[in-house]
CSV table of C-alpha atoms in Angstrom, one decimal:
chain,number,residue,atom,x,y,z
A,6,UNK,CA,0.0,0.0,0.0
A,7,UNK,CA,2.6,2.2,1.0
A,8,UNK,CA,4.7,1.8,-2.5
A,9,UNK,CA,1.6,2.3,-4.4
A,10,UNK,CA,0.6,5.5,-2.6
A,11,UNK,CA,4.8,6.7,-3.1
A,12,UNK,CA,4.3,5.5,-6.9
A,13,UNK,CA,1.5,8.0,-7.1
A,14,UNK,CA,3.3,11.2,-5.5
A,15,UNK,CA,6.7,10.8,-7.7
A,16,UNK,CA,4.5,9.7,-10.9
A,17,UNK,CA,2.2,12.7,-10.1
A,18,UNK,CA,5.0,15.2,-8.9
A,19,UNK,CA,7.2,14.3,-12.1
A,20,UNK,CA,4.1,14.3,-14.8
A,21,UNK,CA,3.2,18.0,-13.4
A,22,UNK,CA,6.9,19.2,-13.4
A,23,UNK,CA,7.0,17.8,-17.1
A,24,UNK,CA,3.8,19.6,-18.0
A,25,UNK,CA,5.1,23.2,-16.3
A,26,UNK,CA,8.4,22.5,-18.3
A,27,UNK,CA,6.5,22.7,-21.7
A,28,UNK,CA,6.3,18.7,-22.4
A,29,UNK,CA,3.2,17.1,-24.2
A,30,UNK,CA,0.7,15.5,-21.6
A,31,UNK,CA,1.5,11.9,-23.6
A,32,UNK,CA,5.3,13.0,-22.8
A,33,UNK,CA,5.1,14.1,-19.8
A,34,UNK,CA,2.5,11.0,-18.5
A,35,UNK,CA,5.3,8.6,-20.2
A,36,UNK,CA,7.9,10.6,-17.8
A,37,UNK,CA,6.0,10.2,-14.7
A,38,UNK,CA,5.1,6.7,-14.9
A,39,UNK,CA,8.6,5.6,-16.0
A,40,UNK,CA,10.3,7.4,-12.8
A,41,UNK,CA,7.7,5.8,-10.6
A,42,UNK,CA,8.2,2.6,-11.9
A,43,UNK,CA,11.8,3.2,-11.4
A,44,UNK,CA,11.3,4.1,-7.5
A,45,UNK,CA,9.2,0.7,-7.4
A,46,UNK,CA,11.8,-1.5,-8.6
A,47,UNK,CA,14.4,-0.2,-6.4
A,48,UNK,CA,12.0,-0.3,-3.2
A,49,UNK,CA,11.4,-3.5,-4.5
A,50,UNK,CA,15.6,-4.6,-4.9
A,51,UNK,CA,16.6,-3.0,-1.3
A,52,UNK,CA,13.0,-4.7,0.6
A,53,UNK,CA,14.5,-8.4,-0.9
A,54,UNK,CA,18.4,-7.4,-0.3
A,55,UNK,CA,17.3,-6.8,3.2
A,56,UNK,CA,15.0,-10.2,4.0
A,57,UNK,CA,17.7,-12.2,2.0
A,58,UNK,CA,20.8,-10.6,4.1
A,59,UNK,CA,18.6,-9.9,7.3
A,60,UNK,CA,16.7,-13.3,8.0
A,61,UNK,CA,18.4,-16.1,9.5
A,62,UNK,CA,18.3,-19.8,9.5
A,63,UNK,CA,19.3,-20.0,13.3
A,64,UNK,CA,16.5,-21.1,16.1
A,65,UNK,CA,13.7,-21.3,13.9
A,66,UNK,CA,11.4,-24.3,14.6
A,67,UNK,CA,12.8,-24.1,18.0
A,68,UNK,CA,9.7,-24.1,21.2
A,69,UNK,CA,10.1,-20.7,23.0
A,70,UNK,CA,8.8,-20.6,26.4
A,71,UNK,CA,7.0,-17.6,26.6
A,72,UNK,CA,5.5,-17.2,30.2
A,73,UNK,CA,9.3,-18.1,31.2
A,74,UNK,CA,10.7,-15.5,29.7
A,75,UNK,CA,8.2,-12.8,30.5
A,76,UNK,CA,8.2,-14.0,34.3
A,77,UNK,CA,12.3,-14.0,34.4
A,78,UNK,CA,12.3,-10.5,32.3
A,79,UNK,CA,9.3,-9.3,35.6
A,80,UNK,CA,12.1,-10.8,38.0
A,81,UNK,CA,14.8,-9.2,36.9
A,82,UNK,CA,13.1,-5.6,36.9
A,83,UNK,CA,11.8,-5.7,40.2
């Protein structure tokens, strides 16, 4: 939602400063679209590059005791 709604503002912002600069509305609609698409993409690039180098094999599957840790964190803070 967030990308799509940032799509909109740069395709919108780059289409009108097109337009002011004396650009056909075809041109300056083509201009807008292709730097928003261009934002996308690399939203798109850095959101993987972060999962892939961020997300870790280590202790998944294992159980986590929950009411454990919540009553050792209470302990320790009182």
């Amino acid at each position: 939602m967030g990308d799509a709604f940032g799509f909109a503002i740069l395709a919108e912002d780059r289409t009108a400063s097109r337009s002011r600069a004396g650009d056909t509305a075809a041109t300056a609609l083509t201009e807008g679209f292709r730097i928003g698409f261009i934002a996308t993409a690399v939203t798109m690039v850095v959101g993987v590059l972060v999962a892939v180098l961020l997300l870790r094999e280590d202790g998944r599957g294992e159980k986590v005791d929950i009411v454990g840790a919540q009553a050792a964190a209470l302990e320790g803070s009182g």
